[in-house]
């Protein structure tokens, strides 16, 4: 090559230069291949990360959304869209507060402003509204972050807690009803917590009826041990029963038992339950008055049996006397008539037979009187008013009593049980007047009243102290019979004097 050619750059590369260039190309090829592999690996990692993002964000079982500082939704996953009942695309750009019910909206906006400014995590529970108008409760957990351009955003996780809220509301409603029931129930209710592995129990609560029945104040017993408040509880068997119920969960009842300590003495009934909380509840009642009433009833029953036996004895005596006298008298007259017939004393026979007939008529009259006392026929045939009127007339005829009867029953129809009971009450009341009052006049009134029927017997006699008369057996069997008969009709007997 000439010098001129060299000057114009036409010089051919040397072998050294060619080998150097080939080497550089090979190095660049290797580098490009390595970079290509790195790019391919990065792409694969990016695709895997995108899939994981889709699984973790879009398909997550909880709602996810990203909210800008102005409160508008920047991103939302499919679960968020399903919770609110709208398409995911329709959520983007919408204010999240739009889906919060008005009652909770102010709270949400205030808390959003706070954690956007302070950039601190926050948790709150809100009631939200779906697109179809139905509501749901969510637990929202908010954290702050930055978008790709550095803009602050809020990332929110929404968990549907509607069922939990409903269960809580139901529980609160049940607890409120339970508290109202316990507060108003007439039985005493005491709640205990086991201590020392059930060796003893301390008061957790007691209702107003329990305070009244036990003559204690709630604030004086809370936290105290049962045996410190009621020393006789162990002897009563209550502590043992509380322990068994606490361990087994099976409710038990304690029969009517006399509780006694230095402070109170009364008959009580106890039923013990174990509560879901593990505490035990004792429901109890003071049955002292019931016990006393039962004793009175037992005494009354004995007196009533004795009275019935006296009546049977009296009836037997009357029948024996009347029928015995009749049989003796008739037998004597017939014997005389027989002798007179033998002697052909016709006039004497006639007189003897007339005497027998008179004796029979008198005895039949007496037996009719006894039958009327036992069961007046007019009571069934003509009714209560007519039977009372007949009985009063007979009593007035046998005594010097002036009896005034007023029938104001009207068209009120009475059943057989009521009719008989009212007749017996009137009969017993009038008997008491005759025997004990020393009265000269009596007013008897039978009338219809709004509650049913009223029978009143009023006399002008000496009177007596009516206080407790219906509760004392001795000397008051007539009044007690009247009261028990009225009670059998779900009525009431009143005594005024």
CSV table of N, CA and C in Angstrom, one decimal, residues 320-453:
chain,number,residue,atom,x,y,z
A,320,UNK,N,-131.5,-42.0,115.9
A,320,UNK,CA,-131.7,-43.0,116.9
A,320,UNK,C,-132.8,-42.6,117.8
A,321,UNK,N,-132.8,-41.3,118.2
A,321,UNK,CA,-133.8,-40.9,119.2
A,321,UNK,C,-135.1,-40.8,118.5
A,322,UNK,N,-135.2,-40.2,117.3
A,322,UNK,CA,-136.5,-40.1,116.7
A,322,UNK,C,-137.1,-41.5,116.3
A,323,UNK,N,-136.2,-42.2,115.6
A,323,UNK,CA,-136.7,-43.5,115.2
A,323,UNK,C,-136.9,-44.5,116.3
A,324,UNK,N,-136.1,-44.4,117.3
A,324,UNK,CA,-136.2,-45.2,118.5
A,324,UNK,C,-137.5,-44.9,119.3
A,325,UNK,N,-137.7,-43.6,119.5
A,325,UNK,CA,-139.0,-43.2,120.1
A,325,UNK,C,-140.2,-43.6,119.3
A,326,UNK,N,-140.1,-43.4,118.0
A,326,UNK,CA,-141.2,-43.8,117.1
A,326,UNK,C,-141.5,-45.3,117.3
A,327,UNK,N,-140.4,-46.1,117.2
A,327,UNK,CA,-140.7,-47.6,117.2
A,327,UNK,C,-141.3,-48.0,118.6
A,328,UNK,N,-140.8,-47.4,119.7
A,328,UNK,CA,-141.3,-47.7,121.0
A,328,UNK,C,-142.8,-47.3,121.1
A,329,UNK,N,-143.0,-46.0,120.7
A,329,UNK,CA,-144.4,-45.5,120.8
A,329,UNK,C,-145.4,-46.3,119.9
A,330,UNK,N,-145.0,-46.5,118.7
A,330,UNK,CA,-145.9,-47.2,117.7
A,330,UNK,C,-146.1,-48.6,118.2
A,331,UNK,N,-145.0,-49.3,118.7
A,331,UNK,CA,-145.2,-50.6,119.2
A,331,UNK,C,-146.2,-50.7,120.4
A,332,UNK,N,-146.0,-49.7,121.3
A,332,UNK,CA,-146.9,-49.7,122.5
A,332,UNK,C,-148.4,-49.5,122.1
A,333,UNK,N,-148.6,-48.5,121.1
A,333,UNK,CA,-149.9,-48.2,120.6
A,333,UNK,C,-150.5,-49.4,119.9
A,334,UNK,N,-149.7,-50.1,119.1
A,334,UNK,CA,-150.2,-51.3,118.4
A,334,UNK,C,-150.6,-52.4,119.4
A,335,UNK,N,-149.7,-52.6,120.4
A,335,UNK,CA,-150.0,-53.6,121.4
A,335,UNK,C,-151.4,-53.3,122.1
A,336,UNK,N,-151.5,-52.0,122.4
A,336,UNK,CA,-152.8,-51.6,123.1
A,336,UNK,C,-154.0,-51.8,122.1
A,337,UNK,N,-153.7,-51.5,120.9
A,337,UNK,CA,-154.8,-51.7,119.9
A,337,UNK,C,-155.2,-53.1,119.8
A,338,UNK,N,-154.2,-54.0,119.8
A,338,UNK,CA,-154.4,-55.4,119.7
A,338,UNK,C,-155.3,-55.9,120.9
A,339,UNK,N,-154.9,-55.5,122.1
A,339,UNK,CA,-155.7,-55.9,123.3
A,339,UNK,C,-157.1,-55.3,123.2
A,340,UNK,N,-157.2,-54.1,122.8
A,340,UNK,CA,-158.5,-53.4,122.7
A,340,UNK,C,-159.4,-54.2,121.6
A,341,UNK,N,-158.7,-54.7,120.6
A,341,UNK,CA,-159.4,-55.4,119.5
A,341,UNK,C,-160.0,-56.7,120.1
A,342,UNK,N,-159.2,-57.3,120.9
A,342,UNK,CA,-159.6,-58.6,121.5
A,342,UNK,C,-160.8,-58.3,122.4
A,343,UNK,N,-160.8,-57.2,123.1
A,343,UNK,CA,-161.9,-56.8,124.0
A,343,UNK,C,-163.0,-56.2,123.3
A,344,UNK,N,-162.9,-56.1,122.0
A,344,UNK,CA,-163.9,-55.5,121.1
A,344,UNK,C,-164.1,-54.0,121.5
A,345,UNK,N,-163.0,-53.3,122.0
A,345,UNK,CA,-163.1,-51.9,122.3
A,345,UNK,C,-162.8,-51.1,121.0
A,346,UNK,N,-163.7,-51.0,120.1
A,346,UNK,CA,-163.5,-50.3,118.8
A,346,UNK,C,-163.0,-48.9,119.0
A,347,UNK,N,-163.6,-48.2,119.9
A,347,UNK,CA,-163.3,-46.8,120.1
A,347,UNK,C,-161.8,-46.7,120.6
A,348,UNK,N,-161.4,-47.6,121.5
A,348,UNK,CA,-160.0,-47.6,122.0
A,348,UNK,C,-159.0,-47.9,120.9
A,349,UNK,N,-159.4,-48.9,120.0
A,349,UNK,CA,-158.6,-49.2,118.9
A,349,UNK,C,-158.4,-48.0,118.0
A,350,UNK,N,-159.5,-47.3,117.7
A,350,UNK,CA,-159.4,-46.1,116.9
A,350,UNK,C,-158.5,-45.0,117.5
A,351,UNK,N,-158.6,-44.8,118.8
A,351,UNK,CA,-157.7,-43.9,119.5
A,351,UNK,C,-156.2,-44.3,119.4
A,352,UNK,N,-155.9,-45.6,119.6
A,352,UNK,CA,-154.6,-46.0,119.5
A,352,UNK,C,-154.0,-45.8,118.1
A,353,UNK,N,-154.8,-46.2,117.1
A,353,UNK,CA,-154.3,-46.0,115.7
A,353,UNK,C,-154.1,-44.5,115.4
A,354,UNK,N,-155.0,-43.7,115.8
A,354,UNK,CA,-154.9,-42.2,115.6
A,354,UNK,C,-153.6,-41.7,116.2
A,355,UNK,N,-153.3,-42.3,117.4
A,355,UNK,CA,-152.0,-41.9,118.1
A,355,UNK,C,-150.8,-42.3,117.3
A,356,UNK,N,-150.9,-43.6,116.8
A,356,UNK,CA,-149.7,-44.0,116.0
A,356,UNK,C,-149.6,-43.1,114.7
A,357,UNK,N,-150.7,-42.8,114.1
A,357,UNK,CA,-150.6,-42.0,112.9
A,357,UNK,C,-150.0,-40.6,113.2
A,358,UNK,N,-150.4,-40.0,114.4
A,358,UNK,CA,-149.8,-38.7,114.7
A,358,UNK,C,-148.3,-38.8,115.0
A,359,UNK,N,-147.9,-39.9,115.7
A,359,UNK,CA,-146.5,-40.1,115.9
A,359,UNK,C,-145.7,-40.2,114.6
A,360,UNK,N,-146.3,-41.0,113.7
A,360,UNK,CA,-145.6,-41.1,112.4
A,360,UNK,C,-145.5,-39.8,111.7
A,361,UNK,N,-146.6,-39.0,111.6
A,361,UNK,CA,-146.5,-37.7,110.9
A,361,UNK,C,-145.5,-36.8,111.6
A,362,UNK,N,-145.4,-36.8,112.9
A,362,UNK,CA,-144.5,-35.9,113.6
A,362,UNK,C,-143.0,-36.4,113.3
A,363,UNK,N,-142.8,-37.7,113.3
A,363,UNK,CA,-141.4,-38.1,113.0
A,363,UNK,C,-141.0,-37.9,111.5
A,364,UNK,N,-142.0,-38.1,110.6
A,364,UNK,CA,-141.7,-37.7,109.2
A,364,UNK,C,-141.4,-36.3,109.1
A,365,UNK,N,-142.1,-35.4,109.8
A,365,UNK,CA,-141.8,-34.0,109.7
A,365,UNK,C,-140.4,-33.7,110.2
A,366,UNK,N,-140.0,-34.3,111.3
A,366,UNK,CA,-138.7,-34.1,111.8
A,366,UNK,C,-137.6,-34.6,110.8
A,367,UNK,N,-137.9,-35.8,110.2
A,367,UNK,CA,-136.9,-36.3,109.2
A,367,UNK,C,-136.8,-35.4,108.0
A,368,UNK,N,-137.9,-34.8,107.6
A,368,UNK,CA,-137.9,-33.8,106.5
A,368,UNK,C,-137.0,-32.6,106.9
A,369,UNK,N,-137.2,-32.2,108.1
A,369,UNK,CA,-136.3,-31.0,108.5
A,369,UNK,C,-134.9,-31.4,108.5
A,370,UNK,N,-134.5,-32.6,108.9
A,370,UNK,CA,-133.1,-33.0,108.9
A,370,UNK,C,-132.7,-33.1,107.4
A,371,UNK,N,-133.5,-33.6,106.5
A,371,UNK,CA,-133.2,-33.7,105.1
A,371,UNK,C,-133.0,-32.3,104.5
A,372,UNK,N,-133.9,-31.4,104.9
A,372,UNK,CA,-133.7,-30.0,104.3
A,372,UNK,C,-132.4,-29.4,104.7
A,373,UNK,N,-132.0,-29.7,106.0
A,373,UNK,CA,-130.7,-29.1,106.4
A,373,UNK,C,-129.5,-29.7,105.6
A,374,UNK,N,-129.7,-31.0,105.3
A,374,UNK,CA,-128.6,-31.7,104.5
A,374,UNK,C,-128.6,-31.3,103.1
A,375,UNK,N,-129.8,-31.2,102.4
A,375,UNK,CA,-129.8,-30.9,101.0
A,375,UNK,C,-131.2,-30.4,100.6
A,376,UNK,N,-131.4,-29.1,100.7
A,376,UNK,CA,-132.8,-28.6,100.4
A,376,UNK,C,-133.1,-28.8,98.9
A,377,UNK,N,-134.3,-29.4,98.6
A,377,UNK,CA,-134.7,-29.7,97.3
A,377,UNK,C,-134.9,-28.5,96.4
A,378,UNK,N,-135.3,-27.4,97.0
A,378,UNK,CA,-135.5,-26.2,96.2
A,378,UNK,C,-134.2,-25.7,95.6
A,379,UNK,N,-133.0,-26.1,96.2
A,379,UNK,CA,-131.8,-25.6,95.7
A,379,UNK,C,-131.6,-26.1,94.2
A,380,UNK,N,-132.0,-27.3,93.9
A,380,UNK,CA,-131.8,-27.8,92.6
A,380,UNK,C,-133.0,-27.5,91.7
A,381,UNK,N,-134.2,-27.5,92.3
A,381,UNK,CA,-135.4,-27.3,91.5
A,381,UNK,C,-135.6,-25.8,91.2
A,382,UNK,N,-135.5,-24.9,92.2
A,382,UNK,CA,-135.9,-23.5,92.0
A,382,UNK,C,-134.6,-22.6,92.0
A,383,UNK,N,-133.5,-23.0,92.4
A,383,UNK,CA,-132.3,-22.2,92.4
A,383,UNK,C,-131.9,-21.7,93.8
A,384,UNK,N,-130.8,-20.9,93.8
A,384,UNK,CA,-130.2,-20.4,95.0
A,384,UNK,C,-131.1,-19.5,95.8
A,385,UNK,N,-131.7,-18.5,95.1
A,385,UNK,CA,-132.6,-17.5,95.7
A,385,UNK,C,-133.7,-18.1,96.5
A,386,UNK,N,-134.4,-19.0,95.8
A,386,UNK,CA,-135.6,-19.7,96.4
A,386,UNK,C,-135.1,-20.5,97.6
A,387,UNK,N,-134.0,-21.3,97.5
A,387,UNK,CA,-133.6,-22.1,98.6
A,387,UNK,C,-133.2,-21.3,99.8
A,388,UNK,N,-132.5,-20.1,99.5
A,388,UNK,CA,-132.1,-19.2,100.7
A,388,UNK,C,-133.4,-18.7,101.3
A,389,UNK,N,-134.3,-18.3,100.5
A,389,UNK,CA,-135.6,-17.7,101.0
A,389,UNK,C,-136.3,-18.7,101.9
A,390,UNK,N,-136.4,-19.9,101.5
A,390,UNK,CA,-137.0,-21.0,102.3
A,390,UNK,C,-136.3,-21.2,103.6
A,391,UNK,N,-134.9,-21.3,103.5
A,391,UNK,CA,-134.1,-21.5,104.7
A,391,UNK,C,-134.3,-20.4,105.7
A,392,UNK,N,-134.3,-19.2,105.2
A,392,UNK,CA,-134.4,-18.0,106.1
A,392,UNK,C,-135.8,-18.0,106.7
A,393,UNK,N,-136.8,-18.3,106.0
A,393,UNK,CA,-138.1,-18.4,106.6
A,393,UNK,C,-138.2,-19.4,107.7
A,394,UNK,N,-137.6,-20.6,107.5
A,394,UNK,CA,-137.6,-21.6,108.5
A,394,UNK,C,-136.9,-21.2,109.7
A,395,UNK,N,-135.7,-20.5,109.5
A,395,UNK,CA,-134.9,-20.0,110.7
A,395,UNK,C,-135.7,-18.9,111.4
A,396,UNK,N,-136.3,-18.1,110.7
A,396,UNK,CA,-137.1,-17.0,111.3
A,396,UNK,C,-138.3,-17.6,112.1
A,397,UNK,N,-138.9,-18.6,111.6
A,397,UNK,CA,-140.0,-19.3,112.3
A,397,UNK,C,-139.5,-20.0,113.5
A,398,UNK,N,-138.3,-20.5,113.5
A,398,UNK,CA,-137.8,-21.2,114.7
A,398,UNK,C,-137.2,-20.3,115.8
A,399,UNK,N,-136.9,-19.1,115.4
A,399,UNK,CA,-136.3,-18.1,116.3
A,399,UNK,C,-137.1,-16.8,116.3
A,400,UNK,N,-136.6,-15.9,117.0
A,400,UNK,CA,-137.3,-14.6,117.0
A,400,UNK,C,-136.6,-13.6,116.1
A,401,UNK,N,-135.7,-14.0,115.2
A,401,UNK,CA,-135.0,-13.1,114.3
A,401,UNK,C,-135.9,-12.6,113.2
A,402,UNK,N,-135.7,-11.3,113.0
A,402,UNK,CA,-136.4,-10.6,111.8
A,402,UNK,C,-135.4,-10.7,110.7
A,403,UNK,N,-135.7,-11.4,109.6
A,403,UNK,CA,-134.8,-11.6,108.5
A,403,UNK,C,-135.3,-10.9,107.3
A,404,UNK,N,-134.5,-10.0,106.7
A,404,UNK,CA,-134.8,-9.3,105.5
A,404,UNK,C,-133.9,-9.9,104.4
A,405,UNK,N,-134.5,-10.4,103.3
A,405,UNK,CA,-133.7,-11.0,102.2
A,405,UNK,C,-133.9,-10.1,100.9
A,406,UNK,N,-132.8,-9.8,100.3
A,406,UNK,CA,-132.8,-9.0,99.1
A,406,UNK,C,-132.2,-9.8,98.0
A,407,UNK,N,-132.9,-10.1,96.9
A,407,UNK,CA,-132.4,-10.8,95.7
A,407,UNK,C,-132.1,-9.8,94.6
A,408,UNK,N,-130.8,-9.5,94.4
A,408,UNK,CA,-130.4,-8.6,93.3
A,408,UNK,C,-129.5,-9.4,92.4
A,409,UNK,N,-129.7,-10.7,92.2
A,409,UNK,CA,-128.9,-11.5,91.4
A,409,UNK,C,-129.2,-11.3,89.9
A,410,UNK,N,-130.4,-10.9,89.6
A,410,UNK,CA,-130.8,-10.6,88.2
A,410,UNK,C,-130.7,-11.8,87.3
A,411,UNK,N,-130.2,-11.7,86.1
A,411,UNK,CA,-130.2,-12.8,85.2
A,411,UNK,C,-128.9,-13.6,85.2
A,412,UNK,N,-128.1,-13.3,86.2
A,412,UNK,CA,-126.8,-14.0,86.3
A,412,UNK,C,-127.0,-15.5,86.6
A,413,UNK,N,-126.5,-16.3,85.8
A,413,UNK,CA,-126.6,-17.8,85.9
A,413,UNK,C,-125.5,-18.3,86.7
A,414,UNK,N,-125.7,-19.2,87.7
A,414,UNK,CA,-124.7,-19.8,88.5
A,414,UNK,C,-124.6,-21.3,88.2
A,415,UNK,N,-123.4,-21.8,88.3
A,415,UNK,CA,-123.3,-23.3,88.1
A,415,UNK,C,-123.6,-24.0,89.4
A,416,UNK,N,-123.7,-25.3,89.4
A,416,UNK,CA,-124.1,-26.1,90.5
A,416,UNK,C,-123.1,-25.9,91.7
A,417,UNK,N,-121.8,-25.9,91.4
A,417,UNK,CA,-120.8,-25.8,92.5
A,417,UNK,C,-120.9,-24.5,93.2
A,418,UNK,N,-121.1,-23.4,92.4
A,418,UNK,CA,-121.2,-22.1,93.0
A,418,UNK,C,-122.5,-22.0,93.8
A,419,UNK,N,-123.6,-22.5,93.3
A,419,UNK,CA,-124.9,-22.5,94.0
A,419,UNK,C,-124.8,-23.2,95.3
A,420,UNK,N,-124.3,-24.4,95.4
A,420,UNK,CA,-124.2,-25.1,96.6
A,420,UNK,C,-123.3,-24.4,97.6
A,421,UNK,N,-122.1,-23.9,97.1
A,421,UNK,CA,-121.2,-23.3,98.0
A,421,UNK,C,-121.8,-22.0,98.6
A,422,UNK,N,-122.5,-21.2,97.8
A,422,UNK,CA,-123.1,-20.0,98.4
A,422,UNK,C,-124.2,-20.3,99.4
A,423,UNK,N,-125.0,-21.4,99.1
A,423,UNK,CA,-126.0,-21.7,100.1
A,423,UNK,C,-125.4,-22.2,101.4
A,424,UNK,N,-124.3,-23.0,101.3
A,424,UNK,CA,-123.7,-23.4,102.6
A,424,UNK,C,-123.1,-22.2,103.3
A,425,UNK,N,-122.5,-21.2,102.6
A,425,UNK,CA,-122.0,-20.0,103.2
A,425,UNK,C,-123.1,-19.3,103.9
A,426,UNK,N,-124.2,-19.1,103.3
A,426,UNK,CA,-125.3,-18.4,103.9
A,426,UNK,C,-125.9,-19.1,105.1
A,427,UNK,N,-125.9,-20.5,104.9
A,427,UNK,CA,-126.4,-21.3,106.0
A,427,UNK,C,-125.5,-21.2,107.2
A,428,UNK,N,-124.2,-21.3,107.0
A,428,UNK,CA,-123.2,-21.2,108.1
A,428,UNK,C,-123.2,-19.8,108.8
A,429,UNK,N,-123.3,-18.8,107.9
A,429,UNK,CA,-123.3,-17.4,108.5
A,429,UNK,C,-124.5,-17.2,109.4
A,430,UNK,N,-125.7,-17.7,108.9
A,430,UNK,CA,-126.9,-17.5,109.7
A,430,UNK,C,-126.8,-18.3,111.0
A,431,UNK,N,-126.2,-19.5,110.9
A,431,UNK,CA,-126.1,-20.3,112.1
A,431,UNK,C,-125.2,-19.6,113.2
A,432,UNK,N,-124.1,-18.9,112.7
A,432,UNK,CA,-123.3,-18.1,113.6
A,432,UNK,C,-124.0,-17.0,114.2
A,433,UNK,N,-124.9,-16.4,113.4
A,433,UNK,CA,-125.7,-15.2,114.0
A,433,UNK,C,-126.6,-15.8,115.1
A,434,UNK,N,-127.3,-16.9,114.9
A,434,UNK,CA,-128.2,-17.4,115.8
A,434,UNK,C,-127.5,-17.9,117.1
A,435,UNK,N,-126.3,-18.5,117.0
A,435,UNK,CA,-125.6,-19.0,118.1
A,435,UNK,C,-124.8,-18.0,118.9
A,436,UNK,N,-124.2,-17.0,118.2
A,436,UNK,CA,-123.2,-16.2,118.9
A,436,UNK,C,-123.6,-14.7,118.9
A,437,UNK,N,-124.4,-14.2,118.0
A,437,UNK,CA,-124.5,-12.7,117.9
A,437,UNK,C,-125.5,-12.1,118.9
A,438,UNK,N,-126.5,-12.8,119.3
A,438,UNK,CA,-127.5,-12.2,120.1
A,438,UNK,C,-128.3,-11.1,119.4
A,439,UNK,N,-128.4,-11.3,118.1
A,439,UNK,CA,-129.0,-10.3,117.2
A,439,UNK,C,-130.6,-10.4,117.2
A,440,UNK,N,-131.2,-9.3,116.8
A,440,UNK,CA,-132.7,-9.3,116.7
A,440,UNK,C,-133.1,-9.2,115.3
A,441,UNK,N,-132.2,-8.7,114.4
A,441,UNK,CA,-132.5,-8.6,113.0
A,441,UNK,C,-131.3,-8.9,112.1
A,442,UNK,N,-131.6,-9.5,110.9
A,442,UNK,CA,-130.5,-9.8,110.0
A,442,UNK,C,-130.9,-9.4,108.6
A,443,UNK,N,-129.9,-8.9,107.8
A,443,UNK,CA,-130.2,-8.5,106.4
A,443,UNK,C,-129.3,-9.4,105.6
A,444,UNK,N,-129.9,-10.1,104.7
A,444,UNK,CA,-129.2,-11.0,103.7
A,444,UNK,C,-129.4,-10.5,102.3
A,445,UNK,N,-128.3,-10.3,101.6
A,445,UNK,CA,-128.4,-9.7,100.2
A,445,UNK,C,-127.6,-10.6,99.3
A,446,UNK,N,-128.2,-11.0,98.2
A,446,UNK,CA,-127.6,-11.8,97.1
A,446,UNK,C,-127.6,-10.9,95.9
A,447,UNK,N,-126.4,-10.6,95.4
A,447,UNK,CA,-126.3,-9.6,94.3
A,447,UNK,C,-125.2,-10.0,93.3
A,448,UNK,N,-125.4,-9.5,92.1
A,448,UNK,CA,-124.4,-9.7,91.0
A,448,UNK,C,-123.4,-8.5,91.1
A,449,UNK,N,-122.1,-8.8,91.0
A,449,UNK,CA,-121.1,-7.7,91.0
A,449,UNK,C,-120.2,-7.9,89.8
A,450,UNK,N,-119.4,-6.9,89.4
A,450,UNK,CA,-118.5,-7.1,88.2
A,450,UNK,C,-117.6,-8.3,88.3
A,451,UNK,N,-117.2,-8.7,89.5
A,451,UNK,CA,-116.3,-9.9,89.6
A,451,UNK,C,-117.0,-11.2,89.7
A,452,UNK,N,-118.4,-11.1,89.8
A,452,UNK,CA,-119.1,-12.4,89.9
A,452,UNK,C,-120.4,-12.2,90.7
A,453,UNK,N,-120.4,-12.8,91.9
A,453,UNK,CA,-121.6,-12.8,92.8
A,453,UNK,C,-121.1,-12.5,94.2
